[in-house]
Coordinates of C-alpha atoms in Angstrom, one line a residue:
X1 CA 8.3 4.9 18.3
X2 CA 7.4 6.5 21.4
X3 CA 8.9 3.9 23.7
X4 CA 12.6 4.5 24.5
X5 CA 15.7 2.5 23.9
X6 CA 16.9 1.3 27.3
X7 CA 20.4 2.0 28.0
X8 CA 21.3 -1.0 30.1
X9 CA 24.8 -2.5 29.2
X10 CA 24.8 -6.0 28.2
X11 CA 27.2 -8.4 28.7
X12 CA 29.5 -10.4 26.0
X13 CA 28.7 -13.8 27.1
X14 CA 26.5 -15.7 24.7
X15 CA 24.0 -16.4 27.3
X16 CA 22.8 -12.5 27.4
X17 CA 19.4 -11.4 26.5
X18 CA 19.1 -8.2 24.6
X19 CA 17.9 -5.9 26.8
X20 CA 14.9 -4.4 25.3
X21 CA 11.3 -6.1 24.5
X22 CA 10.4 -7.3 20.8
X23 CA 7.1 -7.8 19.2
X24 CA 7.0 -8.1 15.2
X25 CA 2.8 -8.8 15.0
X26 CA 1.2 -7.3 17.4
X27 CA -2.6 -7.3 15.7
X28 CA -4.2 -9.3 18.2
X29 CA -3.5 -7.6 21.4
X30 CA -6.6 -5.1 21.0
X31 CA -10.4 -5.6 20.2
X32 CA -11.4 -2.3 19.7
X33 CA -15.3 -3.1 18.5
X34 CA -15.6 -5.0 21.9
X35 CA -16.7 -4.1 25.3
X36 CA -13.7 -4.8 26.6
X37 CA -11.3 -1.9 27.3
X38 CA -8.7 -3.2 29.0
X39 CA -5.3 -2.0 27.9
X40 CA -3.3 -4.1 25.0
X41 CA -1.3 -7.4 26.1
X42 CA 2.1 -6.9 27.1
X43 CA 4.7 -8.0 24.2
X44 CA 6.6 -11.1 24.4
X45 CA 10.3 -10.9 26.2
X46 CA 12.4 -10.2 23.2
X47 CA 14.2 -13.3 22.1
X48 CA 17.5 -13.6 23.8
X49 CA 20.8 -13.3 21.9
X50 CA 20.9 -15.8 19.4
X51 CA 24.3 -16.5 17.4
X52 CA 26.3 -18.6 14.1
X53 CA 27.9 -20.8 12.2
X54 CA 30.8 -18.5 10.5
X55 CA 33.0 -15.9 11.9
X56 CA 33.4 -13.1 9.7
X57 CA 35.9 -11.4 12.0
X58 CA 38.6 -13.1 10.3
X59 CA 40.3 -11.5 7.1
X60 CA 38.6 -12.7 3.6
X61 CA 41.8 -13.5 2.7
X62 CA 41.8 -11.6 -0.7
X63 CA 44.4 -9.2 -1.4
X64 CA 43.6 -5.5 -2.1
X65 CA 43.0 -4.7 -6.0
X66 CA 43.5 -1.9 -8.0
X67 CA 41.0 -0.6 -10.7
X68 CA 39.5 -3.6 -12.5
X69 CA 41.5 -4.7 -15.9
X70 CA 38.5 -4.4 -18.6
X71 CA 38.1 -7.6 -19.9
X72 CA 39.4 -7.7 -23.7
X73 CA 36.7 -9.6 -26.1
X74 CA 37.3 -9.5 -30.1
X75 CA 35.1 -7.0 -32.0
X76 CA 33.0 -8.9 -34.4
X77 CA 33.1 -7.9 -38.2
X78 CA 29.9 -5.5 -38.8
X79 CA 28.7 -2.8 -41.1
X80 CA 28.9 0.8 -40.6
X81 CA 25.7 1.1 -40.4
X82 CA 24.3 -1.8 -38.2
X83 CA 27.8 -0.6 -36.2
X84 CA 26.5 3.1 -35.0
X85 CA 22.8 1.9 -34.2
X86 CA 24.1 -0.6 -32.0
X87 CA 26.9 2.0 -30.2
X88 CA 24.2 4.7 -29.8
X89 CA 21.2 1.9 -28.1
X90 CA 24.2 0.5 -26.0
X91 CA 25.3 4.1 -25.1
X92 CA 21.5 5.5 -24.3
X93 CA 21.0 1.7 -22.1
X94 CA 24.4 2.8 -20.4
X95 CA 23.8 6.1 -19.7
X96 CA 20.3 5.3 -17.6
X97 CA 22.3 2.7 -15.7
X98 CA 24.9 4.7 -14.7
X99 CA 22.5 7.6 -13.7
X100 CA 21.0 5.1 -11.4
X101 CA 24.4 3.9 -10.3
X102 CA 24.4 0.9 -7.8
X103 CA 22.1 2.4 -4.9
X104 CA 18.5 2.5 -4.7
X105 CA 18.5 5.7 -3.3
X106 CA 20.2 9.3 -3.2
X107 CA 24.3 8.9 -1.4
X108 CA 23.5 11.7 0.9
X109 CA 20.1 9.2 2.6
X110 CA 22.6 6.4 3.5
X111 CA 24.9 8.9 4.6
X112 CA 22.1 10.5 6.7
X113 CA 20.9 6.8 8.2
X114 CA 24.3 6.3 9.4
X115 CA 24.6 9.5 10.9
X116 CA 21.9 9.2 12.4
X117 CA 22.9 6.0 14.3
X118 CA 26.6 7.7 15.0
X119 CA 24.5 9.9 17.3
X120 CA 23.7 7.2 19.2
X121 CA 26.9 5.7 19.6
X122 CA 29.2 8.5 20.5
X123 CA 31.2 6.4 22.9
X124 CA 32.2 3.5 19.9
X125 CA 31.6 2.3 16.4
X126 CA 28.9 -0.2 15.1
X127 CA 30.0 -3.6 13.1
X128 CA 27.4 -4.4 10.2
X129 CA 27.8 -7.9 8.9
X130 CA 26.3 -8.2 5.3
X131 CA 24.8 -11.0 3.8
X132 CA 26.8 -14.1 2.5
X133 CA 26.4 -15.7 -0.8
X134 CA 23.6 -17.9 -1.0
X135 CA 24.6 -22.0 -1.9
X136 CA 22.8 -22.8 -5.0
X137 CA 21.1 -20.8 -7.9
X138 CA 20.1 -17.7 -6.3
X139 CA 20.8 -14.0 -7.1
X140 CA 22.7 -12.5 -4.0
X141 CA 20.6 -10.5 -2.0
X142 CA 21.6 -8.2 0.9
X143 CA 20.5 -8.0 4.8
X144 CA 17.8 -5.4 5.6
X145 CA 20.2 -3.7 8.1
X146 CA 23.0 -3.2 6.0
X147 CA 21.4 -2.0 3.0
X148 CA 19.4 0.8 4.9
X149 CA 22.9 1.8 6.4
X150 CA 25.1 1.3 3.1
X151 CA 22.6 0.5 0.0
X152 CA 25.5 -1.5 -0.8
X153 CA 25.0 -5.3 -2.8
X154 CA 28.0 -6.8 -2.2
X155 CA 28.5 -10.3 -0.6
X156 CA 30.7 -10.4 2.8
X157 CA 30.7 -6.9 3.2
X158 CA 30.8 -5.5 6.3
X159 CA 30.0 -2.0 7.7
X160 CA 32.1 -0.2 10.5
X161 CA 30.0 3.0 11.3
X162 CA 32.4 4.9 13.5
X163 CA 30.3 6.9 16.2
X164 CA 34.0 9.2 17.6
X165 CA 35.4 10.1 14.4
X166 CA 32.0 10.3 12.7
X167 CA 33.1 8.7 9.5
X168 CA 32.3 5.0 8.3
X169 CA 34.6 2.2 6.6
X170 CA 33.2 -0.4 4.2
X171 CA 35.1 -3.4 3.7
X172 CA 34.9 -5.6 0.3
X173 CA 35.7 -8.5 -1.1
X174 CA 34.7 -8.1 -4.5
X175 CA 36.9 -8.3 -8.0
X176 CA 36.2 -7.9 -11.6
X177 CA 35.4 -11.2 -11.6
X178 CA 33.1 -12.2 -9.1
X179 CA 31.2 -9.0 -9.7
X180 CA 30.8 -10.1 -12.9
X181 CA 29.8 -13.7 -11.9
X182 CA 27.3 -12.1 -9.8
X183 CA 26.2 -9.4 -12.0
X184 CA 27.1 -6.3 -9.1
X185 CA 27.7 -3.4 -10.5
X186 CA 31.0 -2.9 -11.7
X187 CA 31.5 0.4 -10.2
X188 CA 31.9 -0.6 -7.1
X189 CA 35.2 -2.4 -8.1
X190 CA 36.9 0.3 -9.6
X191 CA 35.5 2.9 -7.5
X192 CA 33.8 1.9 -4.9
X193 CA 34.1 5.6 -2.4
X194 CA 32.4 7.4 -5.4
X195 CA 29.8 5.1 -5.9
X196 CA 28.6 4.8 -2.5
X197 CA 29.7 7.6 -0.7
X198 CA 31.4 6.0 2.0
X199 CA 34.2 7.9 3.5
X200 CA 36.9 5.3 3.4
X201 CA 36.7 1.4 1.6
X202 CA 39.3 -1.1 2.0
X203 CA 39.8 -4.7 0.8
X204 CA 38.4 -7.2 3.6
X205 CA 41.8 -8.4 5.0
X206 CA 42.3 -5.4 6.5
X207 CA 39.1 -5.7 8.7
X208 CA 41.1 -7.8 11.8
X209 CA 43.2 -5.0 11.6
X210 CA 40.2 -2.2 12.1
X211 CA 39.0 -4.1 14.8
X212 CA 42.1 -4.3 16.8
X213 CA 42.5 -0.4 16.7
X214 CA 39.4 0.2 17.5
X215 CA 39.3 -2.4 20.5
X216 CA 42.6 -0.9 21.7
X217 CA 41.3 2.8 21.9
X218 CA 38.9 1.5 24.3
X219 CA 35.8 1.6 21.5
X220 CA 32.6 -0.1 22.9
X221 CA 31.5 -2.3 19.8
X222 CA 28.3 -2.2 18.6
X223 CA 26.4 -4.7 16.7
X224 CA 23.3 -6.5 16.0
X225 CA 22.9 -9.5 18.0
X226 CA 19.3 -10.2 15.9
X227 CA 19.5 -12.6 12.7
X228 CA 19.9 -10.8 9.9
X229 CA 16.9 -10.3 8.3
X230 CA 17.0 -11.4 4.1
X231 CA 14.1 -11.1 1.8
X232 CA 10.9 -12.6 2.9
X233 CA 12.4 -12.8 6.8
X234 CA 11.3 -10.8 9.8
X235 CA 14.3 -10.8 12.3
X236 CA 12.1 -11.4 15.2
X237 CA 10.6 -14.1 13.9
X238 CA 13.8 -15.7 12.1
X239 CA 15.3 -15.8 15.8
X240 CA 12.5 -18.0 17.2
X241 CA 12.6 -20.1 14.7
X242 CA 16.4 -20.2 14.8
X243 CA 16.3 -21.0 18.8
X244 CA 14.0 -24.2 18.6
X245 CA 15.5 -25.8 15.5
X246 CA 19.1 -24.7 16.3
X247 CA 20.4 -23.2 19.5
X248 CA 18.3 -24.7 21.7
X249 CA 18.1 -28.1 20.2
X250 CA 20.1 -30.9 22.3
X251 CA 21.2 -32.2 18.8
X252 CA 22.4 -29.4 17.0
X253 CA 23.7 -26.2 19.5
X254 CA 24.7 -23.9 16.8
X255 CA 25.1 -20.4 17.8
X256 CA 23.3 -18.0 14.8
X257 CA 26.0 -16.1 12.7
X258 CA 25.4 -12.7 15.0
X259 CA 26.2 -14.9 18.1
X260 CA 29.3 -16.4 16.6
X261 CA 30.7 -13.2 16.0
X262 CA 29.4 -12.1 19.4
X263 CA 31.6 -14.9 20.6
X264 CA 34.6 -14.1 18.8
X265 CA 34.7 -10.1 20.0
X266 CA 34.4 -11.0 23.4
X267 CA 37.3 -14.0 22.9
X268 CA 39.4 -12.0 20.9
X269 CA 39.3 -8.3 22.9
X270 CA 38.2 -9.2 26.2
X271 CA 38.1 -5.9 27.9
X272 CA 36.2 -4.2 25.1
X273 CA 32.8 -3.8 25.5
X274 CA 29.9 -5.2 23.1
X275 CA 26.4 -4.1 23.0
X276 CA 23.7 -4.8 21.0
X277 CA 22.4 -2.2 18.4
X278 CA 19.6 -3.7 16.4
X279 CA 16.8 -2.0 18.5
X280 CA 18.9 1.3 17.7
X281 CA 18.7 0.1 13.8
X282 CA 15.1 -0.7 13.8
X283 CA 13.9 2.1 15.6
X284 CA 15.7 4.2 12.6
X285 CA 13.6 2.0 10.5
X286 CA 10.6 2.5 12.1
X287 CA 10.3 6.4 10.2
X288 CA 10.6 6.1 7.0
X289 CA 12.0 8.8 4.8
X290 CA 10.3 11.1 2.1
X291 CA 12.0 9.1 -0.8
X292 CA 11.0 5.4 1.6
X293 CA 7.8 6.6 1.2
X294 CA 7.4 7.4 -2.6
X295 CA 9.4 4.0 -3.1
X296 CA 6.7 2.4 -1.3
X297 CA 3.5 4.7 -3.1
X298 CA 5.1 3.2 -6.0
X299 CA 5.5 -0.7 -5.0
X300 CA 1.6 0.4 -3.8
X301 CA 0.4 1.2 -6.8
X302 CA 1.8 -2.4 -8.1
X303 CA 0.1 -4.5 -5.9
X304 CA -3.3 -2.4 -6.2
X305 CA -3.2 -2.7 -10.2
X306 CA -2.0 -6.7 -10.0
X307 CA -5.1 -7.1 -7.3
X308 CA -7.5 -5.3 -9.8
X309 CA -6.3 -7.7 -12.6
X310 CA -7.2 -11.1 -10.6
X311 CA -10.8 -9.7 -9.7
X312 CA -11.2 -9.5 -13.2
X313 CA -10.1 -13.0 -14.3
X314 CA -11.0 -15.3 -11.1
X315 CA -14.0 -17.7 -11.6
X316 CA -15.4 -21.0 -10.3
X317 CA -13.3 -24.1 -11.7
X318 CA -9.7 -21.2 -11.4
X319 CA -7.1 -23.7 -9.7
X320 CA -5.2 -21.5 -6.7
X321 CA -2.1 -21.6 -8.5
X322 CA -3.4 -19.7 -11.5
X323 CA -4.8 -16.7 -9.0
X324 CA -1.0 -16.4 -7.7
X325 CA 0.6 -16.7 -10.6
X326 CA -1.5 -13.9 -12.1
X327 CA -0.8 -11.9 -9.5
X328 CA 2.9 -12.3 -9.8
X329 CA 2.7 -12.1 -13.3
X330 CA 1.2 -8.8 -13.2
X331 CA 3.4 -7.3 -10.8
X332 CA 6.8 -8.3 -12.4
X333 CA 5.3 -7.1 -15.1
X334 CA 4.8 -3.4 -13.9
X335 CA 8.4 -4.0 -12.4
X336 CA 8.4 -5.8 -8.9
X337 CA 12.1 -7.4 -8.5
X338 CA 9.9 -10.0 -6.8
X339 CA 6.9 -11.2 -4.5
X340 CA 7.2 -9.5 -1.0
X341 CA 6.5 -13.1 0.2
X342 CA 4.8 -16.5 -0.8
X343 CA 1.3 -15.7 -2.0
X344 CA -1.2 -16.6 1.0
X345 CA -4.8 -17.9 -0.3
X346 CA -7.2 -19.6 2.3
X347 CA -11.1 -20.8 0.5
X348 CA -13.4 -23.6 1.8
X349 CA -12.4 -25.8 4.6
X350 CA -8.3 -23.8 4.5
X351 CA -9.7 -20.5 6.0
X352 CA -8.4 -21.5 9.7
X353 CA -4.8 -21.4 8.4
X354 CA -4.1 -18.0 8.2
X355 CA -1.0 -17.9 6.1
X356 CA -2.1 -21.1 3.8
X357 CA 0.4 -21.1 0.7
X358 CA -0.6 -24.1 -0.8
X359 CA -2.2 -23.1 -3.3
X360 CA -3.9 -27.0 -3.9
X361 CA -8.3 -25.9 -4.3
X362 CA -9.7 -25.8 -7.8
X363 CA -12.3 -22.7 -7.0
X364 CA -15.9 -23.9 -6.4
X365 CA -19.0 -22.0 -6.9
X366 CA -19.8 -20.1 -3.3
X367 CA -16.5 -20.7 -1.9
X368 CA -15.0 -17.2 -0.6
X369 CA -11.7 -16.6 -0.9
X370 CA -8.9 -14.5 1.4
X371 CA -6.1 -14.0 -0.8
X372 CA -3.2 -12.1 0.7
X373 CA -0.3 -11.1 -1.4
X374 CA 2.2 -7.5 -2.2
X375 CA 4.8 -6.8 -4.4
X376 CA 9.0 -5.9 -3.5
X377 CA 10.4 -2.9 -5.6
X378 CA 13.6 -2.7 -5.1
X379 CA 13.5 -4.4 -1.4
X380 CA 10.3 -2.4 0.1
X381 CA 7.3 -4.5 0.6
X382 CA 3.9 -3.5 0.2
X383 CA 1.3 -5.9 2.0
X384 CA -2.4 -6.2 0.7
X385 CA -5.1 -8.6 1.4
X386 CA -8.7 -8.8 -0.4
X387 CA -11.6 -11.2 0.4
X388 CA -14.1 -11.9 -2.5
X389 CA -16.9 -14.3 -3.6
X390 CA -15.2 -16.4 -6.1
X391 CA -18.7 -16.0 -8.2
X392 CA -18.6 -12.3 -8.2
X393 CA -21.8 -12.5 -5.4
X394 CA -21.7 -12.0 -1.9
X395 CA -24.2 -14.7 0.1
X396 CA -25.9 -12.7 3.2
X397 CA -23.9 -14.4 5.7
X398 CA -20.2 -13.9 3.7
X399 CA -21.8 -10.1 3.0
X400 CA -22.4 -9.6 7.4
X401 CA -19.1 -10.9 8.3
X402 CA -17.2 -8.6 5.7
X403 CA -19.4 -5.8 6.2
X404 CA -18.0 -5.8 9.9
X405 CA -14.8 -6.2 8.9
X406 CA -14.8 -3.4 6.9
X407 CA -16.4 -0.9 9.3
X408 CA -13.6 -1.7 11.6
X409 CA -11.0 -0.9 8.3
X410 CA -12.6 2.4 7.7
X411 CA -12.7 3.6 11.2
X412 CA -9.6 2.9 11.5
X413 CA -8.5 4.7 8.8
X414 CA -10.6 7.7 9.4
X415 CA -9.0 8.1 13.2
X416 CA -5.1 7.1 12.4
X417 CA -3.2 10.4 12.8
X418 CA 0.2 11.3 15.1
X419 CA -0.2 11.4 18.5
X420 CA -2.6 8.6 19.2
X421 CA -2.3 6.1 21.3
X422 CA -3.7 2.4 20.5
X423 CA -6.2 3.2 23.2
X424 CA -7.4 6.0 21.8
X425 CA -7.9 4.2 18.6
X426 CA -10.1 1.6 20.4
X427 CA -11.8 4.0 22.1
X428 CA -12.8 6.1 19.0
X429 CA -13.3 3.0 16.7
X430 CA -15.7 1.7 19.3
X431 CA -17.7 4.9 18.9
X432 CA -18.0 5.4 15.3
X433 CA -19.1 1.7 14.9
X434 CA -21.6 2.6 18.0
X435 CA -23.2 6.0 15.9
X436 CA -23.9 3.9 12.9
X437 CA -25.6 1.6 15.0
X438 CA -23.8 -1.2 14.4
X439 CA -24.6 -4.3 16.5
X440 CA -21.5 -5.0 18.7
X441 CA -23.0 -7.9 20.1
X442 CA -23.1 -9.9 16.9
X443 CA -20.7 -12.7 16.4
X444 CA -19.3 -10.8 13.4
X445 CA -18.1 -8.2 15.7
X446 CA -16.8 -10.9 18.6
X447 CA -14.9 -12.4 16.3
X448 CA -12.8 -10.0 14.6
X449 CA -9.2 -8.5 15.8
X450 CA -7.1 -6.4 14.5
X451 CA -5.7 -2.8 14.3
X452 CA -2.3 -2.2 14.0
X453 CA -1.6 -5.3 12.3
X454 CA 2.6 -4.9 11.7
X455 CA 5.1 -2.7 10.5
X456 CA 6.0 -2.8 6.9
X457 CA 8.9 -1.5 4.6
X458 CA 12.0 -3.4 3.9
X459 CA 10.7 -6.4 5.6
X460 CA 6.4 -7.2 4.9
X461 CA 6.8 -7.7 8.8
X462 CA 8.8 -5.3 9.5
X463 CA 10.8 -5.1 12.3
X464 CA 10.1 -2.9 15.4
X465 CA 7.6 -2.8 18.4
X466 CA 3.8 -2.0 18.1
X467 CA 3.5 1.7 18.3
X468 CA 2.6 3.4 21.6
X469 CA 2.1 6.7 20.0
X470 CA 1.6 7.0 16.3
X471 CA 4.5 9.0 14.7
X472 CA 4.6 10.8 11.1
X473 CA 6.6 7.8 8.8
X474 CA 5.3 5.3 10.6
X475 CA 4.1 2.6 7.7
X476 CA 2.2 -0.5 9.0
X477 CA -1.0 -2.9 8.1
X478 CA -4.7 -2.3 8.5
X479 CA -6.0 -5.6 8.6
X480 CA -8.7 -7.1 10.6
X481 CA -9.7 -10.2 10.4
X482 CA -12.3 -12.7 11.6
X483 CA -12.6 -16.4 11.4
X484 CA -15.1 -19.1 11.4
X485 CA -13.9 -22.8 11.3
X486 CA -17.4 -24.3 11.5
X487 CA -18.5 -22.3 8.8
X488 CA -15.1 -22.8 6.0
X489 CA -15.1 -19.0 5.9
X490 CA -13.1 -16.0 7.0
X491 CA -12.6 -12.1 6.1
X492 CA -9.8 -10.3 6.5
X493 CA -9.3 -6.4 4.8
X494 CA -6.0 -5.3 5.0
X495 CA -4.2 -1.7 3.7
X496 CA -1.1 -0.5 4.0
X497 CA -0.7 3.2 5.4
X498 CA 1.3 5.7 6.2
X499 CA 0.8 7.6 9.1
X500 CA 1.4 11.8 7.9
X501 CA 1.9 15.0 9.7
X502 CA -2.6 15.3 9.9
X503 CA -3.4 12.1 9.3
X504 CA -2.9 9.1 7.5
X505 CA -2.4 7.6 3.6
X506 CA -4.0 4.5 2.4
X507 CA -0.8 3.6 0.4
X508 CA -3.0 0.6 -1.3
X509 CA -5.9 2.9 -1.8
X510 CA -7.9 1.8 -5.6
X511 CA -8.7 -1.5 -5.0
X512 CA -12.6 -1.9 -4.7
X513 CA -13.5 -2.6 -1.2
X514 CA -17.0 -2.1 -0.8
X515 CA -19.3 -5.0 -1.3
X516 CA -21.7 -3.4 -4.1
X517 CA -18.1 -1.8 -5.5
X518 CA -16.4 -5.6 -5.6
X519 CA -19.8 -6.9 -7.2
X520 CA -19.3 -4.9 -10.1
X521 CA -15.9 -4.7 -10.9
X522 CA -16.2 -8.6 -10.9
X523 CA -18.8 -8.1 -13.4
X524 CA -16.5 -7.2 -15.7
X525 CA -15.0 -10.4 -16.7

């Protein structure tokens, strides 16, 4: 992003406001198909410091471990035969495991990432919580912030970047056993340096320790005073939530887990320093990488394929439930970990609810349906939304309303390139529409917003500000949208792209979006 990172100092005290301005969604500050051409909405203040329940700046009280013991199991009586076919498939699994190895990408991106944000802390070192175990059934699954700095999957890890010495420490908890229990790689118990390319890794009682030097050599200490941000979250929009049900409420008055540990820096090393660095972190984010973006072509090309699948099956008397569950079917199939978040269908009399999840309508003959869904691969998101006719025929008023929609879609798409400004977006979407003599004053015009509709990567709303100036990596939603409660119906297209060095990359690109295009491929039930 164009905008800058303001370099204010902030304060320890809990009641401190990061200092710089946050807006996650940001698609309905601009209207560039109406008259209007007043600049954009400013963005909401970004939500003060919020903090939590558990410090982890105390030791995890586990003792340092060397190499793992394998564990010893009894080798069952088997033929020869049966014996080497089963060595050499166990060996072939094996050896594309361990080519992977724990991280989702390359050692040397991490270690670029956190050089990257070393730069920008010259005068200290960065503290990255990661994730805790979840209570319950669940898989563990990492913050966004630490696994773009580490690609680490470990629970109660945390992250010292060091921004003087240029070198980072990663400090873990795990044994044989719990990695085991959790199913984590086992490498990163009996080597955990080599795995993940991180200069130094000690056990997690040592981390008090680390702190204290640090602290003492006069270090400012970074770290994210944002929520940490887990899979289906968006940071910004965690921390609202947090504030009204939590930290503001008269009958709670928990701090967030970021502002606990806030807390316990500025108790425990009261002359140190402590800034906030998530804005630092997201802008990072913001760009993604060569290998970001072929991960994401690939989560793309998921989604499209799972999309192309449900026009083919959906039909009149299809209860919700079954159009979300084949979508989800057909992405795990082709290898999603997972949905990128809760599948959103709005038909009939549910359209005003833009993110409707309940998935409760048996399809009716004429209803028109806005069904909003992408997959995760391997914890990027992809975000996709098509509107059909649940009949496979577009009525002359659904077939206006897209129609607009659309033309606002492919103008934007056809002027997205670096450089640009959301003015100049506006300006030039407004004159396209004008020179194919498209009726602006129509309500299916006055009624639509939309643009830049959020950020997207490891997060489907992905954290960062809306874009002043479009930048090469940038990765964000094309999705206008228009409703009308009187009339049960609504229309909302919506791509993900990738802003290039010339221009721009409909990531979701293959899915039919034309109105005589979606008429046929639905004829092919």
């Amino acid at each position: 992003m164009s905008t800058s990172r303001s370099t204010a100092k902030a304060t320890t005290s809990t009641a401190a406001e990061p200092s710089s301005r946050w807006s996650p969604r940001w698609k309905n500050r601009w209207r560039p198909w109406t008259a209007s051409s007043a600049s954009t909405s400013s963005s909401p203040s970004e939500p003060p410091a919020g903090p939590s329940q558990r410090s982890t700046a105390e030791p995890f009280g586990l003792k340092e471990g060397g190499p793992m013991n394998t564990s010893t199991t009894r080798e069952t009586s088997v033929r020869p035969a049966l014996r080497l076919v089963t060595a050499a498939a166990l060996l072939f699994f094996l050896a594309g495991a361990l080519a992977a190895g724990p991280l989702v990408f390359e050692k040397p991106e991490y270690a670029g990432r956190r050089a990257r944000l070393m730069d920008r802390i010259a005068d200290g070192a960065a503290i990255i919580l990661g994730a805790q175990p979840q209570a319950g059934y669940y898989p563990f699954v990492q913050s966004n912030d630490f696994l773009y700095l580490s690609g680490v999957e470990a629970p109660n890890a945390v992250l010292i970047i060091d921004g003087k010495r240029r070198e980072s420490l990663l400090f873990l908890t795990l044994t044989e056993r719990t990695a085991r229990n959790d199913g984590i790689p086992l490498v990163l118990v009996s080597d955990p340096a080599g795995a993940t390319g991180i200069e130094r890794v000690l056990p997690a009682a040592e981390f008090t320790a680390a702190l204290e030097k640090l602290a003492g050599q006069g270090y400012v200490l970074y770290t994210p005073f944002m929520p940490e941000e887990l899979p289906r979250e968006c940071s910004t929009e965690k921390w609202r939530a947090l504030q009204t049900a939590m930290i503001t409420n008269p009958w709670d008055g928990r701090l967030t887990r970021e502002g606990q540990f806030r807390k316990l820096l500025g108790e425990r090393f009261p002359k140190a320093e402590v800034l906030d660095c998530s804005s630092m972190i997201w802008e990072m984010r913001t760009i993604k990488s060569t290998a970001e973006a072929d991960l994401l072509r690939k989560c793309a090309r998921i989604g499209v394929n799972a999309y192309r699948e449900v026009l083919k099956a959906v039909r009149p008397g299809m209860p919700e439930h079954e159009l979300a569950a084949l979508f989800e079917y057909h992405c795990k199939k082709a290898g999603a970990g997972d949905l990128a978040y809760y599948a959103i269908i709005c038909s009939a009399e549910n359209h005003p609810y833009l993110h409707y999840y309940k998935h409760d309508r048996i399809l009716r003959d004429g209803d028109f349906v806005v069904m909003d869904c992408g997959p995760d691969l391997k914890g990027y998101d992809i975000d996709i939304t098509v509107s059909f006719p649940v009949n496979g025929r577009f009525t002359p008023r659904q077939k206006e309303i897209y129609e607009a929609c659309l033309a606002v879609h492919k103008a934007n798409l056809g002027l997205y390139k670096p450089d640009l400004t959301a003015d100049m977006v506006k300006a030039g979407v407004r004159e396209i529409l004008e020179k194919q003599g498209c009726n602006l004053d129509t309500d299916a015009f006055k009624q639509l917003s939309g643009g830049f509709g959020h950020y997207v990567g490891l997060a489907v709303h992905d954290v960062g500000r809306g874009p002043a100036v479009l930048r090469p990596g940038m990765v964000f939603a094309n999705e206008p949208l228009a409703v009308f409660p009187a009339e049960n119906l609504g229309v909302r297209v919506e791509n993900t792209v990738l802003i290039t060095a010339d221009g721009c990359e409909n990531l979701t690109d293959g899915i039919p979006r034309e109105v005589r295009d979606i008429e046929e491929f639905m004829k092919k039930k």
